[in-house]
PDB file of C-alpha atoms in Angstrom:
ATOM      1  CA  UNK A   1     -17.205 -29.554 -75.232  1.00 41.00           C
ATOM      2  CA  UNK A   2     -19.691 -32.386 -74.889  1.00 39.00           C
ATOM      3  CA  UNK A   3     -16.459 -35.385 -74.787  1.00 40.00           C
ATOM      4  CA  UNK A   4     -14.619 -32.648 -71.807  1.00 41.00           C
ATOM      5  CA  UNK A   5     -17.794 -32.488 -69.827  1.00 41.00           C
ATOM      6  CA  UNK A   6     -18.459 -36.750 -69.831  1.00 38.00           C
ATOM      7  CA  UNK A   7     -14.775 -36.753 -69.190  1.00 42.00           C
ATOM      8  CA  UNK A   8     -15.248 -34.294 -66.192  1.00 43.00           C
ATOM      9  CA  UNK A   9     -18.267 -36.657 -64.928  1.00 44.00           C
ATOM     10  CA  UNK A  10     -15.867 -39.914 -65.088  1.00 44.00           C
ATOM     11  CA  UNK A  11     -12.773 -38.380 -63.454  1.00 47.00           C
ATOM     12  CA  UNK A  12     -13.773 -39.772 -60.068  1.00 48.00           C
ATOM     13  CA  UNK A  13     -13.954 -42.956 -61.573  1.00 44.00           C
ATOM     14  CA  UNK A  14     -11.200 -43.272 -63.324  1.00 45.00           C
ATOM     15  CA  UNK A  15      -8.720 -41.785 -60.763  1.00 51.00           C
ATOM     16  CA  UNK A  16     -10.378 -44.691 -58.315  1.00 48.00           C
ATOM     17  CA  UNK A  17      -9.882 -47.829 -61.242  1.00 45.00           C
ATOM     18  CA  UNK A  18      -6.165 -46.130 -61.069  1.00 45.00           C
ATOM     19  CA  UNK A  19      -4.919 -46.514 -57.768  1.00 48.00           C
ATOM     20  CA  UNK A  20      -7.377 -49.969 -57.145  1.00 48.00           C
ATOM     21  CA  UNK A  21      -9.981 -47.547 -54.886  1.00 46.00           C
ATOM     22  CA  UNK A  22     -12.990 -49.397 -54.009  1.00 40.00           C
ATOM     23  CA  UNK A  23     -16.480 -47.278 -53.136  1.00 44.00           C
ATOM     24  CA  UNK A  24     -18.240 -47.769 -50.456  1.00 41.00           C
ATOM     25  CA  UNK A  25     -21.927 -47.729 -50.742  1.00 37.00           C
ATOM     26  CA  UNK A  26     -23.545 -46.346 -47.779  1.00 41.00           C
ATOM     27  CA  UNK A  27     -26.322 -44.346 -46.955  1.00 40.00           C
ATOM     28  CA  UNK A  28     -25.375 -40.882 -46.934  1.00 44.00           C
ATOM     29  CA  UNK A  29     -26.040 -39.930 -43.194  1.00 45.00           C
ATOM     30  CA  UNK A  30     -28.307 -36.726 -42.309  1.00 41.00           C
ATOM     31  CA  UNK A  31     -25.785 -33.771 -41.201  1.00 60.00           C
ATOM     32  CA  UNK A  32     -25.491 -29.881 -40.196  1.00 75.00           C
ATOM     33  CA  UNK A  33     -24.878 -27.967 -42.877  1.00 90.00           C
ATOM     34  CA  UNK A  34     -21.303 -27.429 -44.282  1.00 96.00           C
ATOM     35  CA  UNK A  35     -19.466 -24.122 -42.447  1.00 98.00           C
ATOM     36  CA  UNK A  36     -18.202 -21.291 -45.082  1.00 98.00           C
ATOM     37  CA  UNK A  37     -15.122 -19.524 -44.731  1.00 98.00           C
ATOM     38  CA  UNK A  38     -14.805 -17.085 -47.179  1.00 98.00           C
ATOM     39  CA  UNK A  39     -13.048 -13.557 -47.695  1.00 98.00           C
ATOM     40  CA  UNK A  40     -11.096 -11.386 -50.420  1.00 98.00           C
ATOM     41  CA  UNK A  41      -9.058  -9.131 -50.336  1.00 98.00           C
ATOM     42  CA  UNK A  42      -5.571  -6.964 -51.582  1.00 98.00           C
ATOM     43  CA  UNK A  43      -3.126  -7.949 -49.016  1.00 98.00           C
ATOM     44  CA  UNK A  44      -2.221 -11.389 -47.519  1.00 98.00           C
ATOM     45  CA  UNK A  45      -4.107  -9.495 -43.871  1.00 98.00           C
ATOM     46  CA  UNK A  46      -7.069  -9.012 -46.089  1.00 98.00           C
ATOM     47  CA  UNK A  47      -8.020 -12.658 -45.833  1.00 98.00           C
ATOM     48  CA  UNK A  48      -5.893 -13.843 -42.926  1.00 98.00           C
ATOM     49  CA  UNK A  49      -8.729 -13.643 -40.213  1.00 98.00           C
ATOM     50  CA  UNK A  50     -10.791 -16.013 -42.032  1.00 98.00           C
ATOM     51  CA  UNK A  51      -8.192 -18.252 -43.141  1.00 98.00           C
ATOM     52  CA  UNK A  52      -7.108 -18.482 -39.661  1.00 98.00           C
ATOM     53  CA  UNK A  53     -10.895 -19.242 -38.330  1.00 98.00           C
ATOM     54  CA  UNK A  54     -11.363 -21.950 -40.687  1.00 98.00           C
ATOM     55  CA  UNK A  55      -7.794 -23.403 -39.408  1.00 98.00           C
ATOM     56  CA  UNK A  56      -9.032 -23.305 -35.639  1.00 98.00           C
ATOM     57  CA  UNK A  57     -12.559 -24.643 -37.266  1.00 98.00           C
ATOM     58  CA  UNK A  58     -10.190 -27.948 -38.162  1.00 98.00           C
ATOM     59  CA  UNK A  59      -7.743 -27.501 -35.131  1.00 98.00           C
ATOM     60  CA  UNK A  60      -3.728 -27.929 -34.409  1.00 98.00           C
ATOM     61  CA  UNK A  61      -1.754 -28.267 -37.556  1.00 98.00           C
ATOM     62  CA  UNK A  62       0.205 -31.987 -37.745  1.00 98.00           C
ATOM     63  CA  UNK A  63       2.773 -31.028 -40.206  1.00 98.00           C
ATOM     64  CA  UNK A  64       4.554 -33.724 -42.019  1.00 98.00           C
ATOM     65  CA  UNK A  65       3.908 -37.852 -41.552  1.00 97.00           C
ATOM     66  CA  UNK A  66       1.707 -39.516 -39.214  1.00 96.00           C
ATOM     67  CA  UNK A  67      -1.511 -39.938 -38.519  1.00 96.00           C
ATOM     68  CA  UNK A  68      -3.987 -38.172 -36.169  1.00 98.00           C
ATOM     69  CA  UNK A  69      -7.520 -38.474 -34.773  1.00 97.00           C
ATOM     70  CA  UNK A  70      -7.859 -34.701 -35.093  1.00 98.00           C
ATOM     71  CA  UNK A  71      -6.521 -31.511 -36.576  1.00 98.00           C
ATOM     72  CA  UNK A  72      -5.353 -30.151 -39.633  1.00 98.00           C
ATOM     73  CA  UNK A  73      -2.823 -30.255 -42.654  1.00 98.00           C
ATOM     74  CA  UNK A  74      -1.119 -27.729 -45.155  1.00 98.00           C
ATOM     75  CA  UNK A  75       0.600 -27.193 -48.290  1.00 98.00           C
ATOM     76  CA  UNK A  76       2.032 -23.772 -48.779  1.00 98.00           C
ATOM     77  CA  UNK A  77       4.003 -25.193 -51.246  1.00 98.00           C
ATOM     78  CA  UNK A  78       7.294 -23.334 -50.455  1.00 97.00           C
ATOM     79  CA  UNK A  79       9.144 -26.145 -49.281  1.00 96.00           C
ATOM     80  CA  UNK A  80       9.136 -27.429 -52.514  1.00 98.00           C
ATOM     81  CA  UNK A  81      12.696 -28.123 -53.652  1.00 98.00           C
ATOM     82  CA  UNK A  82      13.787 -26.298 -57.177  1.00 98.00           C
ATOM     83  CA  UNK A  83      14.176 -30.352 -59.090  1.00 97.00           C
ATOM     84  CA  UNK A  84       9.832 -30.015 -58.662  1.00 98.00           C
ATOM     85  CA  UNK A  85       9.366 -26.406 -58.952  1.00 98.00           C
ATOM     86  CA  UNK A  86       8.877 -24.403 -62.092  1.00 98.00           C
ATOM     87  CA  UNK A  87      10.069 -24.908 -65.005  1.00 98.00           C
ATOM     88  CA  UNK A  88       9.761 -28.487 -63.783  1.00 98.00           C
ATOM     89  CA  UNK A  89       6.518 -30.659 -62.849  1.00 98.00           C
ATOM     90  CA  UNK A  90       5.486 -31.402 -59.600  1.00 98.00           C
ATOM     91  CA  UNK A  91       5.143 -34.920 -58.941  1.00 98.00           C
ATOM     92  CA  UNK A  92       1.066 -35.528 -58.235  1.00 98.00           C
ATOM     93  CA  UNK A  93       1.774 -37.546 -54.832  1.00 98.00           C
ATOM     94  CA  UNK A  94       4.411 -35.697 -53.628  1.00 98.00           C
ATOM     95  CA  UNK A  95       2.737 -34.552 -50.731  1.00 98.00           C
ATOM     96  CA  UNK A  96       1.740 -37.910 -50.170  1.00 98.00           C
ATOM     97  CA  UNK A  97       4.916 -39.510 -50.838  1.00 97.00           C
ATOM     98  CA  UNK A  98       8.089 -36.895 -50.696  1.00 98.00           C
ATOM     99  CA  UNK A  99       6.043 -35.014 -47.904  1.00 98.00           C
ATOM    100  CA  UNK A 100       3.767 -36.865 -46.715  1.00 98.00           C
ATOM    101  CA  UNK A 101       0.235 -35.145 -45.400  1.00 98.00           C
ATOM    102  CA  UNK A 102      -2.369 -37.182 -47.312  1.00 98.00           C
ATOM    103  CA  UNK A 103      -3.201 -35.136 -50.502  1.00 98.00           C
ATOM    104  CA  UNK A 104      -2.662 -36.646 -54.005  1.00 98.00           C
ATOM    105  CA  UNK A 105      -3.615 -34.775 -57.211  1.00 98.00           C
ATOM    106  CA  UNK A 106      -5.098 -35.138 -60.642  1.00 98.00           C
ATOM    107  CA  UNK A 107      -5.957 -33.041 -63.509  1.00 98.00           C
ATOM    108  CA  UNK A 108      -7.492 -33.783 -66.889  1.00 94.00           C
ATOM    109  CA  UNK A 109      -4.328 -31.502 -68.078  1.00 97.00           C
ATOM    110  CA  UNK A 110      -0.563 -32.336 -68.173  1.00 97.00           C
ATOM    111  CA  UNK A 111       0.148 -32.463 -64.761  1.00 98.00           C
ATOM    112  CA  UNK A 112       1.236 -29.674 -62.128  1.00 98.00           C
ATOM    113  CA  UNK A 113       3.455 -26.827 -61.672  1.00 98.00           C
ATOM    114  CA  UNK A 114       4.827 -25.114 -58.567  1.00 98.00           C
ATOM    115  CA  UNK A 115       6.267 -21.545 -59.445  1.00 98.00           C
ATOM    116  CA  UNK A 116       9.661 -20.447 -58.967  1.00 98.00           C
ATOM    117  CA  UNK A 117      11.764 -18.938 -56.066  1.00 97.00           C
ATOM    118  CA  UNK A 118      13.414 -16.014 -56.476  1.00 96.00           C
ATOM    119  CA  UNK A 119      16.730 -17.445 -56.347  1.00 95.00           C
ATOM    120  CA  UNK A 120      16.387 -20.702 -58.011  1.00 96.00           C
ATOM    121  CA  UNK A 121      19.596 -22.666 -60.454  1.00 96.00           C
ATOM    122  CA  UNK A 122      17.605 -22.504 -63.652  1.00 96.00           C
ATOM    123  CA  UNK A 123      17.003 -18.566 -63.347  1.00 97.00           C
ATOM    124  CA  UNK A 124      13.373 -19.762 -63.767  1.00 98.00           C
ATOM    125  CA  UNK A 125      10.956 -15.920 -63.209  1.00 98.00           C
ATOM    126  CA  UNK A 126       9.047 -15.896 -60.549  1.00 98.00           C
ATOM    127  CA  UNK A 127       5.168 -16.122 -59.979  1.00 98.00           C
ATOM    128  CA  UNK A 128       4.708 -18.576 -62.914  1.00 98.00           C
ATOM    129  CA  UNK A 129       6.567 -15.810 -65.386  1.00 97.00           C
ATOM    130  CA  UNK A 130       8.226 -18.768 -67.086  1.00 97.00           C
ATOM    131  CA  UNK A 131       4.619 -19.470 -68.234  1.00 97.00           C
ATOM    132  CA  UNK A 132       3.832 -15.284 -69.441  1.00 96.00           C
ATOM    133  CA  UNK A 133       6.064 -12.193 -68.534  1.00 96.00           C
ATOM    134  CA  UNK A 134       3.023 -10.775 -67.295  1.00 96.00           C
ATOM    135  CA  UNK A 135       1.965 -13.404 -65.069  1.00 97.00           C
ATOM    136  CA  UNK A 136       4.069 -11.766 -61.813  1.00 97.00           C
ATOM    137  CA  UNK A 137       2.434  -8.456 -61.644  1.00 95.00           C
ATOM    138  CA  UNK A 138      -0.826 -10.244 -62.107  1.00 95.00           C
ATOM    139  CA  UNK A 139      -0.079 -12.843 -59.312  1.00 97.00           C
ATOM    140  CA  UNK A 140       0.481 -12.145 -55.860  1.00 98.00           C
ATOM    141  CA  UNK A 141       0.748 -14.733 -52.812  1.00 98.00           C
ATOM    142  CA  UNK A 142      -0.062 -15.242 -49.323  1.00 98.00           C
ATOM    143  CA  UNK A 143       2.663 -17.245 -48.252  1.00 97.00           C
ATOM    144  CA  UNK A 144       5.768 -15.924 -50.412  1.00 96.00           C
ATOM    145  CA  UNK A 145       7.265 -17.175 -52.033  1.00 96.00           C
ATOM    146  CA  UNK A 146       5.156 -19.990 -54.479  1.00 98.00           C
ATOM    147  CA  UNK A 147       2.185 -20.540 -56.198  1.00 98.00           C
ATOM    148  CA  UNK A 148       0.064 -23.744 -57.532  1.00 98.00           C
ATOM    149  CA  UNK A 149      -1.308 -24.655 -60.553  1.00 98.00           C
ATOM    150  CA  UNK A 150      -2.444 -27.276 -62.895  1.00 98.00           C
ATOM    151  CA  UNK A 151      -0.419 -27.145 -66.845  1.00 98.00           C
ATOM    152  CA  UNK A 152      -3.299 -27.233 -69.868  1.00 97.00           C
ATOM    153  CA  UNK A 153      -6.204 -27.524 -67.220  1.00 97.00           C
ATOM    154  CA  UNK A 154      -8.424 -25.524 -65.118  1.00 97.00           C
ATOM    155  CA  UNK A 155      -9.556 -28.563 -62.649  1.00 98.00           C
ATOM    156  CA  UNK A 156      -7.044 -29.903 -60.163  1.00 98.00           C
ATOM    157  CA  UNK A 157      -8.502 -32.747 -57.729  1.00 98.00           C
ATOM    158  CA  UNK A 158      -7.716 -34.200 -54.800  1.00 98.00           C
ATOM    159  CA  UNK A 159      -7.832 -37.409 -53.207  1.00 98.00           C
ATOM    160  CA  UNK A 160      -7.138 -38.421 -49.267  1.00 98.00           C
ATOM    161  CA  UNK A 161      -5.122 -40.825 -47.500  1.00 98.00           C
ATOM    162  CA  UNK A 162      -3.427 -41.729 -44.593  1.00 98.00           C
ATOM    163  CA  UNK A 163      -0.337 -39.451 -44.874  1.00 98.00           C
ATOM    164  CA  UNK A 164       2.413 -41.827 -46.730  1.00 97.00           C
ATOM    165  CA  UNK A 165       0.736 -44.679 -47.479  1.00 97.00           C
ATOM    166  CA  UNK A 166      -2.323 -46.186 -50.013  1.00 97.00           C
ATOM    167  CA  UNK A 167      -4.773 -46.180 -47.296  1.00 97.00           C
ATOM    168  CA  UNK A 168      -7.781 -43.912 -48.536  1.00 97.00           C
ATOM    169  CA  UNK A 169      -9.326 -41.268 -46.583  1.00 98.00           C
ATOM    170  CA  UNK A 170     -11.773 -38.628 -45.797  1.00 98.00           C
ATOM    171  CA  UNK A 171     -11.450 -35.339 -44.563  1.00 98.00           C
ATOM    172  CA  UNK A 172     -13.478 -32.839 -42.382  1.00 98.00           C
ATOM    173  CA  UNK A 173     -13.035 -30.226 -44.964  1.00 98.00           C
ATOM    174  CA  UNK A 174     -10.798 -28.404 -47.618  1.00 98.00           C
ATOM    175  CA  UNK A 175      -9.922 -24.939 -47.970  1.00 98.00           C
ATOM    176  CA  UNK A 176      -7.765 -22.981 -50.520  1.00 99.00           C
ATOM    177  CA  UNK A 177      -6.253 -19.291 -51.269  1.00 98.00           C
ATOM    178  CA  UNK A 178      -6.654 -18.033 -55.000  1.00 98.00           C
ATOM    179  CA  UNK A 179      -4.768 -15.396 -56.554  1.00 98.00           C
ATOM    180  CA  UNK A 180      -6.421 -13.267 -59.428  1.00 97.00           C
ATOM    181  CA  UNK A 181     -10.150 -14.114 -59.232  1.00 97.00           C
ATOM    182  CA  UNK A 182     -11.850 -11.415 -61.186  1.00 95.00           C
ATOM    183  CA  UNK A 183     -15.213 -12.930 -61.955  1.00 94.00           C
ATOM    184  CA  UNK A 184     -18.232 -14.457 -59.672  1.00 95.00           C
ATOM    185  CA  UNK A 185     -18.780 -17.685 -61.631  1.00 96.00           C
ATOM    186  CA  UNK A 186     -14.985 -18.607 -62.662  1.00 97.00           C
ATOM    187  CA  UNK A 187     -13.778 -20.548 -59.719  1.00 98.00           C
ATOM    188  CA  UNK A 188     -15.628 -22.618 -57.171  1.00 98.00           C
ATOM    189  CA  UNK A 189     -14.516 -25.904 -55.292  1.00 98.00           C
ATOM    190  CA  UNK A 190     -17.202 -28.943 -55.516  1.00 98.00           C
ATOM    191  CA  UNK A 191     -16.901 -31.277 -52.470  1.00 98.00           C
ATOM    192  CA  UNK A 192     -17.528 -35.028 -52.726  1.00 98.00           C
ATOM    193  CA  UNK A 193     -18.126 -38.087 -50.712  1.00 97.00           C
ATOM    194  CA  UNK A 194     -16.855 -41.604 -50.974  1.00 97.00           C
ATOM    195  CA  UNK A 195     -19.893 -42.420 -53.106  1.00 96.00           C
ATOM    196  CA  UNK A 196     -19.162 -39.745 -56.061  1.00 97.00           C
ATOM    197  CA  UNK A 197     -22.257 -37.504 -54.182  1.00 98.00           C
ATOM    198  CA  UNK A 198     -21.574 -33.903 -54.385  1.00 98.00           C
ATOM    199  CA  UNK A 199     -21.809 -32.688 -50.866  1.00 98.00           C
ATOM    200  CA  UNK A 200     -21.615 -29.320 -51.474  1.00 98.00           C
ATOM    201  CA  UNK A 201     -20.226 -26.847 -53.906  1.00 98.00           C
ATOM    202  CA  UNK A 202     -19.505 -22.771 -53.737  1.00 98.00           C
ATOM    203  CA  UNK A 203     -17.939 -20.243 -56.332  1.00 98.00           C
ATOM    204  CA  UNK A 204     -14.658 -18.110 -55.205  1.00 98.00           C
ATOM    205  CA  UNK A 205     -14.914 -14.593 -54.333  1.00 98.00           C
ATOM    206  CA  UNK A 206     -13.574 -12.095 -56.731  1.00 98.00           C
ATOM    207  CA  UNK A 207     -11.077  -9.633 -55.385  1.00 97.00           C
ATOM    208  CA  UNK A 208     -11.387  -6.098 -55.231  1.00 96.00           C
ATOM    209  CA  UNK A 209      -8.900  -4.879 -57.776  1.00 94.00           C
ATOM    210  CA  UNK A 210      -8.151  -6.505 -61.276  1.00 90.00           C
ATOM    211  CA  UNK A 211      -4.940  -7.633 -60.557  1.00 92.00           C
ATOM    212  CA  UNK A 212      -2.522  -9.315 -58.234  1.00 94.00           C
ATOM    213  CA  UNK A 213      -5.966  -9.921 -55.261  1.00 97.00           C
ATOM    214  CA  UNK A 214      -6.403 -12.847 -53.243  1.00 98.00           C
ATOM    215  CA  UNK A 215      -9.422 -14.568 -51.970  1.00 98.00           C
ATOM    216  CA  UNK A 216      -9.870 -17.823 -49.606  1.00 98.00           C
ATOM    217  CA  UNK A 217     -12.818 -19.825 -49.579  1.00 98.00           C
ATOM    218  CA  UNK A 218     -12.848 -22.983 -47.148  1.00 98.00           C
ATOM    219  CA  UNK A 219     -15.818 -25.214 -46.460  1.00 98.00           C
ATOM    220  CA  UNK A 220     -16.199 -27.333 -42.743  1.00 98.00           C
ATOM    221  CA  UNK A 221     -18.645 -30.280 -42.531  1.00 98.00           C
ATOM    222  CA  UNK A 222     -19.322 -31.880 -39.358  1.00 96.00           C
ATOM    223  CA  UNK A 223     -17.652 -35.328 -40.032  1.00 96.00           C
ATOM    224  CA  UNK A 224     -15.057 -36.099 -42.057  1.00 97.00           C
ATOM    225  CA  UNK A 225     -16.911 -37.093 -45.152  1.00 97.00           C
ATOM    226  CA  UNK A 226     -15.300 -35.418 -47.934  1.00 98.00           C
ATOM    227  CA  UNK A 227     -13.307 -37.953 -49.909  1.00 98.00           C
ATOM    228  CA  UNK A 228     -12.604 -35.990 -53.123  1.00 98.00           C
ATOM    229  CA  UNK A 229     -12.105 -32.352 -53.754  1.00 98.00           C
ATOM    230  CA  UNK A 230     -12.777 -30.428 -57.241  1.00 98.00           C
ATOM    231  CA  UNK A 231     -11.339 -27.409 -57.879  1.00 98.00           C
ATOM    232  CA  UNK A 232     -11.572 -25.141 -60.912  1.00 98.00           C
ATOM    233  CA  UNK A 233      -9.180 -22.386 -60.854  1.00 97.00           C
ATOM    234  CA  UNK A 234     -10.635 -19.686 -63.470  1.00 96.00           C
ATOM    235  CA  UNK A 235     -12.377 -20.315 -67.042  1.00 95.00           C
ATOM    236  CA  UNK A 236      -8.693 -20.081 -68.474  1.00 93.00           C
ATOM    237  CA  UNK A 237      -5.608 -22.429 -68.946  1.00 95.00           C
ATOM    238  CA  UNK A 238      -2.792 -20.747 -67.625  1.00 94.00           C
ATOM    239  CA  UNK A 239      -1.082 -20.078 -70.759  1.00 90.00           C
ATOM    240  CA  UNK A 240      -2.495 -16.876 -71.986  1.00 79.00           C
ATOM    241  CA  UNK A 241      -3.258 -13.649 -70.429  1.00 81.00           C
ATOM    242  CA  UNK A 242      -7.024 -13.400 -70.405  1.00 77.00           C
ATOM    243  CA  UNK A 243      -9.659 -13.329 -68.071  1.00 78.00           C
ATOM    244  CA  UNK A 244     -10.100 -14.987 -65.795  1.00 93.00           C
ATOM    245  CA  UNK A 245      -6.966 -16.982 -65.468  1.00 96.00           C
ATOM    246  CA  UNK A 246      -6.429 -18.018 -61.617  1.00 97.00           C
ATOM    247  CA  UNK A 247      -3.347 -19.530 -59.396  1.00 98.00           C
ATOM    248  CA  UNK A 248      -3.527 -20.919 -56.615  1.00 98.00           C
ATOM    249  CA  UNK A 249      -1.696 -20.563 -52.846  1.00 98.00           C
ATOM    250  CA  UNK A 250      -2.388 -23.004 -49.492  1.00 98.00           C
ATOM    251  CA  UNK A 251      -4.260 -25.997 -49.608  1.00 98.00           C
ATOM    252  CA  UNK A 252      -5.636 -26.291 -45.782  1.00 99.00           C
ATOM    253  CA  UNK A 253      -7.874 -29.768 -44.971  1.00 99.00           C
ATOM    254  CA  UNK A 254      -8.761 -32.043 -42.367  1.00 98.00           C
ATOM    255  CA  UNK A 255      -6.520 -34.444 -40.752  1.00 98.00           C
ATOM    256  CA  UNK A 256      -7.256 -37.692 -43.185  1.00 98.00           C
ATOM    257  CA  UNK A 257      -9.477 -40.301 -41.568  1.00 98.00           C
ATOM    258  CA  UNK A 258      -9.273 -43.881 -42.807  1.00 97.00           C
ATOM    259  CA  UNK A 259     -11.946 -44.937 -43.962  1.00 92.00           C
ATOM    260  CA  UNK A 260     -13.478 -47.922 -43.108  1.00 77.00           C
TER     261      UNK A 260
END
């Protein structure tokens, strides 16, 4: 446990000595405090009110490419062509690269997973049931039809950039649905600036029933000063059945800014 947790502290680092990141030591300027977004719920409408506050929080959605001085991006991750979806990884830049809007991901575990459509060539179940049978009555989504998840790891990370390119960024702020939460203290998301400082950090809502809930939790700051996003999805790999293993649905951030 002790080796995971210095491995957990160095993350940052390494995933910057990786792609040739360089810090930037500044001060870290004084700032309102960070805006919560946060709900639970059974259906998709449970939560949809304060997914859709944090989204006018960020403003207009940009889509795919570019780059903007304001506004928002998203990952619903249903675009995602069956050759990257489940039972096959998901490439860690490719929404940065394939699609690009500025997100690229890392785990301490074997890389990523997008769930299956319905009607997909490899017959591949549904809802991460390639994984456990039980895993698509115990999953639900808010944007049918797939889910997101990191393979032999409970953290998934992200890093910011100028949407298609290896210009790093930081965002206004970083919001995500869960599916499944069923404890307090299993899932939060940890916000960071450029200089490794944790900016802020908040647990997950449980949902109301035991199985198949969803909850959103989304965090605003005034500036775009988050530069790398923690996120640990349940105290269980997603391999077995137990509590509290958790999925995960849209990604929803701040236009990337370049930093300087």
């Amino acid at each position: 446990m002790q080796s995971i947790n210095i491995m957990k502290r160095h993350w940052l680092s390494l995933a910057m000595a990786i792609f040739g990141l360089t810090l930037i030591f500044n001060p870290v300027a004084a700032s309102a405090d960070p805006e919560v977004f946060e709900a639970s719920g059974v259906t998709p409408n449970d939560i949809l009110n304060t997914v859709n506050a944090f989204r006018n929080f960020l403003g207009d959605n940009n889509g795919v490419g570019g780059t903007f001085p304001t506004g928002r991006r998203e990952i619903n991750w249903d675009g995602v062509p069956d050759a990257f979806s489940a039972p096959n990884l998901l490439p860690a830049n490719f929404f940065n690269s394939n699609s690009p809007r500025g997100a690229l991901f890392f785990t301490l575990g074997t890389g990523f997973q997008v769930s299956a459509n319905s009607v997909n060539p490899t017959n591949t179940p549904v809802r991460f049931g390639n994984i456990h049978p039980v895993y698509p009555a115990l999953f639900s989504t808010f944007s049918p039809q797939r889910l997101f998840s990191a393979l032999d790891s409970n953290i998934t990370e992200t890093l910011f950039f100028i949407p298609g390119t290896t210009q790093s960024a930081t965002s206004k702020g970083f919001g995500a649905v869960f599916t499944d939460v069923n404890v307090g203290n299993s899932t939060k998301i940890e916000y960071f600036d450029v200089n490794g400082n944790l900016l802020f950090s908040r647990n997950v809502l449980p949902g109301p029933t035991s199985r198949g809930s969803l909850s959103f939790l989304g965090v605003g700051f005034d500036t775009a000063n988050v530069f790398l996003v923690r996120i640990t999805s349940g105290n269980r790999i997603l391999k077995t059945p137990n509590r509290d293993v958790v999925v995960m649905d849209d990604f929803i951030y701040g236009e990337p800014q370049a930093l300087p």
